[in-house]
mmCIF file of C-alpha atoms in Angstrom:
data_model
loop_
_atom_site.group_PDB
_atom_site.id
_atom_site.type_symbol
_atom_site.label_atom_id
_atom_site.label_comp_id
_atom_site.label_asym_id
_atom_site.label_seq_id
_atom_site.Cartn_x
_atom_site.Cartn_y
_atom_site.Cartn_z
ATOM 1 C CA THR A 1 -0.183 -0.218 -0.048
ATOM 2 C CA LEU A 2 1.310 3.337 -0.801
ATOM 3 C CA SER A 3 1.732 6.740 0.865
ATOM 4 C CA ALA A 4 -1.451 7.763 2.336
ATOM 5 C CA ARG A 5 0.056 11.124 0.358
ATOM 6 C CA VAL A 6 -0.736 9.962 -2.654
ATOM 7 C CA ALA A 7 -4.569 9.342 -2.260
ATOM 8 C CA ALA A 8 -4.645 13.095 -1.193
ATOM 9 C CA LEU A 9 -2.625 13.916 -4.285
ATOM 10 C CA LEU A 10 -4.023 11.375 -7.252
ATOM 11 C CA ALA A 11 -7.040 14.706 -6.567
ATOM 12 C CA PHE A 12 -4.263 16.676 -8.785
ATOM 13 C CA SER A 13 -5.272 14.282 -12.122
ATOM 14 C CA VAL A 14 -9.005 13.911 -11.034
ATOM 15 C CA LEU A 15 -9.094 17.380 -11.462
ATOM 16 C CA SER A 16 -6.499 18.056 -13.811
ATOM 17 C CA CYS A 17 -7.567 15.226 -16.129
ATOM 18 C CA SER A 18 -11.760 15.116 -15.757
ATOM 19 C CA PHE A 19 -12.426 15.863 -19.682
ATOM 20 C CA SER A 20 -15.963 15.403 -20.819
ATOM 21 C CA ALA A 21 -16.357 14.691 -24.554
ATOM 22 C CA THR A 22 -16.448 18.135 -25.353
ATOM 23 C CA ALA A 23 -13.687 19.192 -23.180
ATOM 24 C CA GLU A 24 -16.113 21.563 -20.939
ATOM 25 C CA HIS A 25 -13.362 20.960 -17.750
ATOM 26 C CA ALA A 26 -10.176 20.348 -19.451
ATOM 27 C CA SER A 27 -6.972 20.936 -17.905
ATOM 28 C CA GLY A 28 -3.607 20.671 -17.428
ATOM 29 C CA ARG A 29 -0.585 21.992 -18.439
ATOM 30 C CA THR A 30 1.362 23.011 -21.856
ATOM 31 C CA ALA A 31 5.386 23.988 -21.471
ATOM 32 C CA ALA A 32 8.285 22.862 -19.420
ATOM 33 C CA PHE A 33 8.303 24.793 -15.911
ATOM 34 C CA ILE A 34 10.072 27.898 -15.850
ATOM 35 C CA SER A 35 9.618 30.589 -13.461
ATOM 36 C CA SER A 36 5.833 30.973 -12.884
ATOM 37 C CA PRO A 37 4.812 34.493 -12.429
ATOM 38 C CA THR A 38 4.856 35.983 -9.668
ATOM 39 C CA ALA A 39 2.743 38.499 -7.317
ATOM 40 C CA LEU A 40 4.494 41.914 -7.561
ATOM 41 C CA LEU A 41 3.397 43.783 -4.590
ATOM 42 C CA ARG A 42 5.227 47.865 -4.521
ATOM 43 C CA ASN A 43 4.996 49.369 -1.447
ATOM 44 C CA ALA A 44 7.862 52.045 -0.303
ATOM 45 C CA GLY A 45 10.424 50.833 -2.953
ATOM 46 C CA SER A 46 9.995 47.491 -2.256
ATOM 47 C CA VAL A 47 8.387 44.054 -4.323
ATOM 48 C CA LEU A 48 7.030 41.064 -2.560
ATOM 49 C CA HIS A 49 7.028 38.078 -4.069
ATOM 50 C CA MET A 50 5.220 34.913 -2.998
ATOM 51 C CA PRO A 51 7.332 32.259 -3.501
ATOM 52 C CA SER A 52 5.802 30.775 -6.755
ATOM 53 C CA SER A 53 9.058 29.732 -8.150
ATOM 54 C CA GLY A 54 10.627 27.522 -5.258
ATOM 55 C CA ARG A 55 10.282 24.315 -7.449
ATOM 56 C CA SER A 56 8.919 22.128 -4.523
ATOM 57 C CA GLY A 57 5.483 21.268 -3.643
ATOM 58 C CA ARG A 58 3.261 20.208 -0.507
ATOM 59 C CA LYS A 59 0.465 18.462 0.009
ATOM 60 C CA GLY A 60 -2.514 20.303 1.185
ATOM 61 C CA ARG A 61 -6.197 19.983 1.376
ATOM 62 C CA SER A 62 -8.411 22.285 -1.131
ATOM 63 C CA LEU A 63 -11.941 22.864 0.138
ATOM 64 C CA ALA A 64 -15.307 22.638 -1.849
ATOM 65 C CA ASP A 65 -15.363 26.078 -2.730
ATOM 66 C CA GLY A 66 -11.916 26.323 -4.277
ATOM 67 C CA VAL A 67 -10.482 28.020 -1.215
ATOM 68 C CA VAL A 68 -6.824 26.138 -0.550
ATOM 69 C CA MET A 69 -5.030 25.237 2.680
ATOM 70 C CA MET A 70 -1.150 24.085 2.917
ATOM 71 C CA ALA A 71 -0.667 21.108 4.993
ATOM 72 C CA LYS A 72 1.489 23.067 6.733
ATOM 73 C CA LYS A 73 -1.298 24.490 8.776
ATOM 74 C CA VAL A 74 -3.447 21.071 9.050
ATOM 75 C CA VAL A 75 -3.920 20.168 12.948
ATOM 76 C CA SER A 76 -4.270 16.449 12.995
ATOM 77 C CA ARG A 77 -7.106 14.825 15.190
ATOM 78 C CA LYS A 78 -5.076 12.141 16.294
ATOM 79 C CA ALA A 79 -1.832 13.813 17.174
ATOM 80 C CA SER A 80 -2.325 17.701 17.694
ATOM 81 C CA LYS A 81 0.295 17.527 20.401
ATOM 82 C CA GLY A 82 2.486 19.445 17.682
ATOM 83 C CA PHE A 83 0.124 22.314 17.422
ATOM 84 C CA GLY A 84 -1.381 22.065 20.758
ATOM 85 C CA ALA A 85 -4.861 21.623 21.666
ATOM 86 C CA PRO A 86 -7.332 24.463 20.491
ATOM 87 C CA LYS A 87 -9.185 25.772 23.774
ATOM 88 C CA LYS A 88 -9.971 29.215 23.713
ATOM 89 C CA ILE A 89 -12.960 30.220 21.759
ATOM 90 C CA VAL A 90 -12.178 33.057 19.251
ATOM 91 C CA LYS A 91 -15.574 34.095 17.747
ATOM 92 C CA ASN A 92 -18.178 31.365 15.686
ATOM 93 C CA ASN A 93 -16.876 28.334 17.236
ATOM 94 C CA VAL A 94 -13.438 29.151 16.068
ATOM 95 C CA LYS A 95 -11.092 27.388 18.473
ATOM 96 C CA GLU A 96 -7.659 29.736 19.045
ATOM 97 C CA LEU A 97 -4.614 27.348 19.418
ATOM 98 C CA ASP A 98 -2.909 27.595 22.703
ATOM 99 C CA ASP A 99 -0.345 25.090 22.979
ATOM 100 C CA PRO A 100 3.317 26.243 24.634
ATOM 101 C CA LYS A 101 4.793 27.036 21.705
ATOM 102 C CA THR A 102 2.150 29.067 19.942
ATOM 103 C CA VAL A 103 2.442 31.240 23.255
ATOM 104 C CA ALA A 104 5.871 31.449 23.434
ATOM 105 C CA LEU A 105 5.607 32.045 19.469
ATOM 106 C CA PHE A 106 3.148 35.196 20.339
ATOM 107 C CA ASP A 107 5.000 36.636 22.869
ATOM 108 C CA TRP A 108 8.013 36.395 21.443
ATOM 109 C CA LEU A 109 6.446 38.371 18.657
ATOM 110 C CA LYS A 110 5.471 40.999 21.129
ATOM 111 C CA GLU A 111 8.539 41.408 22.949
ATOM 112 C CA GLY A 112 10.425 41.920 19.001
ATOM 113 C CA GLY A 113 8.074 44.577 18.867
ATOM 114 C CA SER A 114 5.550 42.636 16.377
ATOM 115 C CA SER A 115 1.728 44.232 16.409
ATOM 116 C CA VAL A 116 -0.109 40.793 16.044
ATOM 117 C CA SER A 117 -2.718 41.329 18.699
ATOM 118 C CA ARG A 118 -5.589 41.289 15.982
ATOM 119 C CA VAL A 119 -5.512 37.741 15.256
ATOM 120 C CA ALA A 120 -4.751 34.424 16.403
ATOM 121 C CA ILE A 121 -3.620 31.054 15.299
ATOM 122 C CA ALA A 122 -6.412 28.766 15.558
ATOM 123 C CA ASP A 123 -8.149 25.604 13.957
ATOM 124 C CA PHE A 124 -10.439 25.887 11.399
ATOM 125 C CA LYS A 125 -12.087 22.865 11.103
ATOM 126 C CA GLY A 126 -8.896 20.241 11.443
ATOM 127 C CA LEU A 127 -7.090 23.174 9.519
ATOM 128 C CA ARG A 128 -4.742 25.741 11.269
ATOM 129 C CA GLY A 129 -4.820 28.949 10.301
ATOM 130 C CA VAL A 130 -4.575 32.595 11.228
ATOM 131 C CA ALA A 131 -7.979 33.714 12.675
ATOM 132 C CA ALA A 132 -9.158 37.621 13.246
ATOM 133 C CA ARG A 133 -9.914 37.954 17.130
ATOM 134 C CA GLU A 134 -11.691 41.353 16.231
ATOM 135 C CA VAL A 135 -13.194 43.327 13.618
ATOM 136 C CA ILE A 136 -10.390 44.831 11.160
ATOM 137 C CA GLU A 137 -11.217 47.518 8.564
ATOM 138 C CA GLU A 138 -9.776 47.654 5.420
ATOM 139 C CA GLY A 139 -6.772 49.432 5.073
ATOM 140 C CA GLN A 140 -5.430 48.652 8.642
ATOM 141 C CA ALA A 141 -2.602 46.289 9.525
ATOM 142 C CA ILE A 142 -3.622 42.883 10.002
ATOM 143 C CA VAL A 143 -0.085 41.689 11.237
ATOM 144 C CA SER A 144 3.406 44.039 11.392
ATOM 145 C CA ILE A 145 6.415 42.128 12.048
ATOM 146 C CA PRO A 146 10.025 43.911 12.439
ATOM 147 C CA GLN A 147 12.384 43.248 9.698
ATOM 148 C CA ASP A 148 14.861 42.375 12.715
ATOM 149 C CA LEU A 149 12.825 39.622 13.506
ATOM 150 C CA ALA A 150 12.764 37.535 10.227
ATOM 151 C CA LEU A 151 15.325 35.552 9.260
ATOM 152 C CA ASN A 152 17.943 36.796 6.208
ATOM 153 C CA LEU A 153 19.152 34.153 4.322
ATOM 154 C CA GLY A 154 20.667 36.029 1.290
ATOM 155 C CA SER A 155 20.282 36.687 -2.214
ATOM 156 C CA ASP A 156 21.315 33.931 -3.835
ATOM 157 C CA GLY A 157 19.016 32.911 -7.083
ATOM 158 C CA ILE A 158 16.844 30.131 -7.616
ATOM 159 C CA ASN A 159 18.740 27.293 -6.601
ATOM 160 C CA PRO A 160 17.164 27.030 -3.011
ATOM 161 C CA GLY A 161 20.061 25.337 -1.360
ATOM 162 C CA TYR A 162 22.237 28.225 -0.868
ATOM 163 C CA ALA A 163 19.434 29.667 1.288
ATOM 164 C CA ALA A 164 18.571 25.885 3.134
ATOM 165 C CA SER A 165 21.853 25.838 3.738
ATOM 166 C CA LYS A 166 22.146 29.457 5.557
ATOM 167 C CA LEU A 167 18.858 28.237 7.487
ATOM 168 C CA CYS A 168 20.253 25.485 8.595
ATOM 169 C CA ALA A 169 23.503 27.030 10.098
ATOM 170 C CA ILE A 170 21.513 29.490 11.948
ATOM 171 C CA GLU A 171 18.898 26.185 13.483
ATOM 172 C CA LYS A 172 22.179 24.780 14.783
ATOM 173 C CA SER A 173 23.813 27.880 15.700
ATOM 174 C CA GLU A 174 20.398 28.719 18.099
ATOM 175 C CA GLU A 175 20.479 25.156 18.993
ATOM 176 C CA ARG A 176 23.989 25.475 20.174
ATOM 177 C CA ARG A 177 23.564 28.310 22.418
ATOM 178 C CA GLN A 178 19.874 26.498 23.755
ATOM 179 C CA GLN A 179 16.925 28.355 22.950
ATOM 180 C CA GLY A 180 18.890 31.762 20.901
ATOM 181 C CA TRP A 181 16.504 34.630 19.710
ATOM 182 C CA PHE A 182 14.777 32.718 17.047
ATOM 183 C CA GLN A 183 14.030 29.766 19.045
ATOM 184 C CA PRO A 184 10.559 30.208 19.540
ATOM 185 C CA PHE A 185 10.293 31.017 15.758
ATOM 186 C CA LEU A 186 12.087 27.797 15.023
ATOM 187 C CA ASP A 187 9.999 25.713 16.883
ATOM 188 C CA VAL A 188 7.079 26.175 15.308
ATOM 189 C CA LEU A 189 8.549 25.675 11.827
ATOM 190 C CA PRO A 190 7.455 21.878 10.247
ATOM 191 C CA THR A 191 9.906 19.185 11.253
ATOM 192 C CA PHE A 192 11.283 16.774 9.066
ATOM 193 C CA GLU A 193 8.592 14.202 9.573
ATOM 194 C CA GLN A 194 6.180 16.988 8.125
ATOM 195 C CA CYS A 195 8.313 17.921 5.060
ATOM 196 C CA ASP A 196 5.876 16.201 2.392
ATOM 197 C CA THR A 197 6.705 18.086 -1.141
ATOM 198 C CA THR A 198 7.498 16.022 -3.901
ATOM 199 C CA ASP A 199 11.182 15.989 -2.773
ATOM 200 C CA PHE A 200 10.416 13.566 -0.160
ATOM 201 C CA PHE A 201 8.695 11.579 -2.190
ATOM 202 C CA SER A 202 9.204 7.935 -3.019
ATOM 203 C CA ASP A 203 9.808 6.902 -6.602
ATOM 204 C CA ASP A 204 6.110 4.949 -6.052
ATOM 205 C CA GLU A 205 4.262 7.573 -4.924
ATOM 206 C CA LEU A 206 6.042 9.655 -7.620
ATOM 207 C CA LYS A 207 5.027 7.238 -9.771
ATOM 208 C CA ALA A 208 1.698 7.440 -8.986
ATOM 209 C CA LEU A 209 1.210 10.838 -9.852
ATOM 210 C CA GLU A 210 1.392 9.861 -13.212
ATOM 211 C CA TRP A 211 2.513 13.292 -14.605
ATOM 212 C CA GLU A 212 5.519 13.194 -16.503
ATOM 213 C CA PRO A 213 6.271 16.810 -15.932
ATOM 214 C CA VAL A 214 6.354 17.049 -12.068
ATOM 215 C CA GLN A 215 8.036 13.839 -12.082
ATOM 216 C CA THR A 216 10.854 15.061 -14.233
ATOM 217 C CA GLU A 217 11.164 18.569 -12.660
ATOM 218 C CA THR A 218 11.165 16.779 -8.918
ATOM 219 C CA ALA A 219 14.415 14.615 -10.180
ATOM 220 C CA GLU A 220 15.960 17.720 -11.561
ATOM 221 C CA ARG A 221 15.759 19.856 -8.781
ATOM 222 C CA LEU A 222 16.689 16.612 -6.271
ATOM 223 C CA SER A 223 19.823 16.123 -8.854
ATOM 224 C CA MET A 224 20.827 20.102 -8.100
ATOM 225 C CA LEU A 225 20.088 19.746 -4.760
ATOM 226 C CA ARG A 226 22.286 17.094 -4.226
ATOM 227 C CA SER A 227 25.006 18.427 -6.098
ATOM 228 C CA THR A 228 25.189 21.429 -4.184
ATOM 229 C CA TYR A 229 25.116 19.975 -1.077
ATOM 230 C CA ASP A 230 27.759 17.818 -2.023
ATOM 231 C CA ALA A 231 30.012 20.962 -3.015
ATOM 232 C CA SER A 232 29.907 21.923 0.722
ATOM 233 C CA GLN A 233 30.578 25.566 -0.678
ATOM 234 C CA ILE A 234 27.475 27.125 -0.406
ATOM 235 C CA LYS A 235 28.850 30.997 0.236
ATOM 236 C CA GLY A 236 31.197 29.123 2.905
ATOM 237 C CA VAL A 237 28.362 28.682 5.295
ATOM 238 C CA GLN A 238 28.635 25.133 6.429
ATOM 239 C CA ARG A 239 32.975 25.901 6.247
ATOM 240 C CA GLU A 240 32.672 29.097 7.979
ATOM 241 C CA ASP A 241 30.381 28.194 10.873
ATOM 242 C CA GLN A 242 31.786 24.703 11.280
ATOM 243 C CA VAL A 243 28.230 23.249 11.108
ATOM 244 C CA GLU A 244 27.941 19.990 10.036
ATOM 245 C CA VAL A 245 24.806 19.340 8.081
ATOM 246 C CA SER A 246 23.653 16.087 7.282
ATOM 247 C CA TRP A 247 21.301 15.357 4.072
ATOM 248 C CA ASP A 248 17.969 15.347 6.028
ATOM 249 C CA GLU A 249 19.169 18.606 7.658
ATOM 250 C CA PHE A 250 19.405 19.937 4.183
ATOM 251 C CA MET A 251 16.248 19.012 2.764
ATOM 252 C CA TRP A 252 14.698 19.987 5.512
ATOM 253 C CA GLY A 253 16.140 23.906 5.344
ATOM 254 C CA VAL A 254 15.229 23.612 1.428
ATOM 255 C CA TYR A 255 11.311 22.619 2.314
ATOM 256 C CA GLN A 256 11.207 25.594 4.907
ATOM 257 C CA VAL A 257 12.614 27.975 1.557
ATOM 258 C CA VAL A 258 10.520 26.795 -1.400
ATOM 259 C CA SER A 259 7.106 26.971 0.758
ATOM 260 C CA ARG A 260 7.650 29.674 3.026
ATOM 261 C CA VAL A 261 10.145 32.555 2.199
ATOM 262 C CA LEU A 262 9.465 35.619 0.489
ATOM 263 C CA THR A 263 12.058 37.464 -1.784
ATOM 264 C CA ILE A 264 11.845 40.949 -1.266
ATOM 265 C CA GLN A 265 13.538 43.098 -4.021
ATOM 266 C CA ARG A 266 14.400 46.867 -3.411
ATOM 267 C CA GLU A 267 14.857 48.684 -6.533
ATOM 268 C CA GLY A 268 18.707 48.958 -7.423
ATOM 269 C CA GLN A 269 19.333 45.921 -5.309
ATOM 270 C CA ASP A 270 19.323 41.961 -5.582
ATOM 271 C CA GLY A 271 16.517 40.401 -3.994
ATOM 272 C CA GLU A 272 16.770 39.413 -0.371
ATOM 273 C CA LYS A 273 14.946 35.733 0.605
ATOM 274 C CA TYR A 274 13.404 36.216 3.865
ATOM 275 C CA LEU A 275 11.811 33.687 6.300
ATOM 276 C CA ILE A 276 8.909 36.011 8.180
ATOM 277 C CA PRO A 277 7.193 34.880 11.437
ATOM 278 C CA MET A 278 3.580 34.637 11.597
ATOM 279 C CA ILE A 279 3.090 35.828 8.000
ATOM 280 C CA ASP A 280 4.407 32.369 6.557
ATOM 281 C CA MET A 281 1.329 31.239 8.807
ATOM 282 C CA PHE A 282 -1.371 32.669 6.445
ATOM 283 C CA ASN A 283 -3.316 30.088 4.015
ATOM 284 C CA HIS A 284 -3.880 30.766 0.682
ATOM 285 C CA ASP A 285 -7.350 31.483 -0.792
ATOM 286 C CA PRO A 286 -6.923 32.686 -4.494
ATOM 287 C CA ARG A 287 -9.568 35.554 -3.909
ATOM 288 C CA SER A 288 -7.573 37.109 -0.939
ATOM 289 C CA VAL A 289 -7.525 41.010 -1.490
ATOM 290 C CA HIS A 290 -5.432 41.661 1.156
ATOM 291 C CA GLU A 291 -1.235 42.642 0.639
ATOM 292 C CA LEU A 292 1.874 42.046 1.561
ATOM 293 C CA LYS A 293 3.614 45.340 1.993
ATOM 294 C CA CYS A 294 7.491 46.014 3.203
ATOM 295 C CA SER A 295 7.661 49.302 4.436
ATOM 296 C CA GLN A 296 9.267 51.472 7.977
ATOM 297 C CA GLY A 297 11.004 48.431 8.748
ATOM 298 C CA ALA A 298 8.615 45.675 8.496
ATOM 299 C CA PHE A 299 6.506 43.685 6.744
ATOM 300 C CA LYS A 300 2.917 43.507 6.715
ATOM 301 C CA VAL A 301 -0.418 42.576 6.103
ATOM 302 C CA ILE A 302 -2.679 44.752 5.102
ATOM 303 C CA ALA A 303 -6.829 44.340 5.325
ATOM 304 C CA GLY A 304 -8.082 44.981 1.494
ATOM 305 C CA LYS A 305 -12.149 44.768 2.721
ATOM 306 C CA ARG A 306 -13.209 44.819 6.447
ATOM 307 C CA ILE A 307 -12.716 41.543 8.431
ATOM 308 C CA GLN A 308 -15.257 39.871 10.950
ATOM 309 C CA ALA A 309 -14.261 38.878 14.353
ATOM 310 C CA GLY A 310 -13.507 34.922 14.444
ATOM 311 C CA GLU A 311 -12.905 34.817 10.839
ATOM 312 C CA GLN A 312 -9.895 33.392 8.785
ATOM 313 C CA ILE A 313 -7.645 35.669 7.002
ATOM 314 C CA ASN A 314 -5.950 34.219 4.019
ATOM 315 C CA ILE A 315 -3.515 35.716 1.160
ATOM 316 C CA LEU A 316 -2.577 35.430 -1.697
ATOM 317 C CA TYR A 317 0.177 33.064 -3.161
ATOM 318 C CA GLY A 318 2.162 33.598 -6.573
ATOM 319 C CA GLY A 319 -0.037 36.051 -7.747
ATOM 320 C CA GLY A 320 -3.180 33.895 -7.748
ATOM 321 C CA VAL A 321 -1.758 32.992 -11.545
ATOM 322 C CA LEU A 322 -0.532 29.427 -11.076
ATOM 323 C CA ASN A 323 -1.864 26.259 -12.682
ATOM 324 C CA ASN A 324 -2.298 23.187 -10.665
ATOM 325 C CA ASP A 325 0.986 21.922 -11.962
ATOM 326 C CA ARG A 326 2.780 24.514 -10.341
ATOM 327 C CA LEU A 327 0.587 24.505 -7.183
ATOM 328 C CA ILE A 328 1.173 21.068 -6.325
ATOM 329 C CA GLN A 329 4.956 21.543 -6.896
ATOM 330 C CA ASP A 330 5.896 24.283 -4.692
ATOM 331 C CA TYR A 331 2.672 24.451 -2.291
ATOM 332 C CA GLY A 332 1.745 20.529 -2.813
ATOM 333 C CA PHE A 333 -2.081 21.359 -2.926
ATOM 334 C CA ILE A 334 -4.359 21.782 -5.979
ATOM 335 C CA GLN A 335 -7.100 24.671 -6.457
ATOM 336 C CA GLN A 336 -10.564 23.412 -7.915
ATOM 337 C CA ASN A 337 -11.428 24.401 -11.182
ATOM 338 C CA ASN A 338 -8.327 26.467 -11.437
ATOM 339 C CA GLU A 339 -8.859 29.035 -14.247
ATOM 340 C CA PHE A 340 -5.122 29.201 -15.408
ATOM 341 C CA ASP A 341 -5.462 25.334 -16.017
ATOM 342 C CA VAL A 342 -7.218 26.016 -19.281
ATOM 343 C CA GLU A 343 -3.770 27.387 -21.164
ATOM 344 C CA GLN A 344 -1.844 25.036 -19.964
ATOM 345 C CA LEU A 345 -2.851 21.380 -21.213
ATOM 346 C CA THR A 346 -0.627 19.654 -23.278
ATOM 347 C CA ALA A 347 -1.786 18.450 -26.273
ATOM 348 C CA ARG A 348 0.812 15.580 -26.388
ATOM 349 C CA LYS A 349 -1.439 13.578 -29.240
ATOM 350 C CA THR A 350 -3.689 15.892 -31.130
ATOM 351 C CA LYS A 351 -3.217 17.074 -34.378
ATOM 352 C CA GLU A 352 -6.861 18.921 -35.007
ATOM 353 C CA PRO A 353 -8.122 22.151 -33.182
ATOM 354 C CA MET A 354 -11.104 22.198 -31.692
ATOM 355 C CA VAL A 355 -13.582 22.977 -33.665
ATOM 356 C CA GLY A 356 -16.959 24.961 -32.630
ATOM 357 C CA TYR A 357 -15.936 25.583 -29.050
ATOM 358 C CA PRO A 358 -14.379 28.932 -27.856
ATOM 359 C CA PHE A 359 -11.583 26.548 -25.920
ATOM 360 C CA LYS A 360 -7.865 28.202 -25.248
ATOM 361 C CA GLY A 361 -6.546 24.860 -25.460
ATOM 362 C CA MET A 362 -3.478 24.871 -28.229
ATOM 363 C CA GLY A 363 -4.662 22.673 -30.631
ATOM 364 C CA LEU A 364 -7.321 20.142 -28.737
ATOM 365 C CA ASP A 365 -9.686 17.833 -30.345
ATOM 366 C CA GLU A 366 -11.849 14.980 -28.543
ATOM 367 C CA ALA A 367 -9.897 12.389 -29.902
ATOM 368 C CA GLY A 368 -6.419 13.879 -28.584
ATOM 369 C CA LEU A 369 -8.264 13.966 -25.029
ATOM 370 C CA ARG A 370 -9.885 10.643 -24.814
ATOM 371 C CA GLU A 371 -6.163 9.537 -25.486
ATOM 372 C CA LEU A 372 -4.667 11.489 -22.995
ATOM 373 C CA LEU A 373 -6.987 10.218 -20.509
ATOM 374 C CA ASP A 374 -6.484 6.534 -21.911
ATOM 375 C CA SER A 375 -2.804 7.275 -20.766
ATOM 376 C CA PHE A 376 -3.155 7.218 -17.002
ATOM 377 C CA SER A 377 -3.375 3.542 -15.446
ATOM 378 C CA THR A 378 -6.128 4.472 -13.427
ATOM 379 C CA THR A 379 -9.737 5.689 -14.213
ATOM 380 C CA LEU A 380 -11.613 8.893 -12.329
ATOM 381 C CA GLU A 381 -13.574 6.433 -10.736
ATOM 382 C CA ASP A 382 -10.292 3.987 -9.736
ATOM 383 C CA ASP A 383 -8.995 7.601 -8.398
ATOM 384 C CA GLU A 384 -12.361 8.973 -6.423
ATOM 385 C CA ALA A 385 -12.385 5.101 -5.181
ATOM 386 C CA ALA A 386 -8.911 5.602 -3.783
ATOM 387 C CA LEU A 387 -9.186 9.028 -2.479
ATOM 388 C CA GLY A 388 -12.464 7.739 -0.708
ATOM 389 C CA GLY A 389 -10.521 4.785 1.104
ATOM 390 C CA GLY A 390 -7.757 6.640 2.221
ATOM 391 C CA GLY A 391 -5.274 4.870 0.065
ATOM 392 C CA LEU A 392 -4.004 3.016 -3.034
ATOM 393 C CA ASP A 393 -3.068 -0.496 -2.982
ATOM 394 C CA GLY A 394 -0.424 -1.636 -5.440
#
């Protein structure tokens, strides 16, 4: 029996390949993965990039209305110990998490000058997210985090291995000092056991996705990361600090970088990668109108509309223009009825354009769609049955 996460990710093929005879619900991709479009949120000379080109994914859960939550926020009913048992009620039966690590995080944030009193980390029917503790008016700062509380992981390019090595060195340093300054932040980051991007999939699990582009890019990324790790010359971080980092620890760092880091682009300077406490706790909603801003030495989330007390507050990842191929690799979840899949359908076997249908699918016809569907080893019904059963036999 393969990992249950594969059964969850089978929703990728369920959603991406649920074509009708007239291609009304066709989804997929067109080209090799390059850099996906990124949200450029300009304010005070800075641009904040959501981590849409981190080349990694994360398992998650999608809701029926298309709002997608990330698995780093998932609260296990069987093992909520790591996130703390929800006890306090914010409003409307939304349960605030008040475990020791969460309490320590908020105490540390406040001690460092953060403004976080308007929000709480809460349990939303098994999903961990950010809740409003009070009414927040449009234009108000939902949270404000001083830049000094964020971890600057350097300005290197798209290879996440460089920033990952720096993060590992910081983590090791805090560990050696026993309860260093950043320890409350580091304590709430996902553990290695919670890392479930495609980088952590077994060969069988990747194969079960039955989507060659995702499989290929994952293999290429892992090869690049292995070379980076083996070289042990990542800006001298490991050598100068004399920090020994195992492969698993290195990959833990990669996971944090590709899924949680923001790149700050200031005019005339190279972009710098920041891991920002609390802001990395917000879940994703493609319809979110809230803004990420960098001004007056602080990172802020600004309310784009009035927020009611007890309401979950989500932000937008990747500018809201990411197809499911990109989402499943960079964040590990998919978005139901993702409109950006329409222009990214691979017509691997099609020759004739669609006739009589206003379809943007790069020359797809019914026969080609059927042939594409037939190339999968399971049917839509098989995948739905596996999802319902929580696993995949084979």
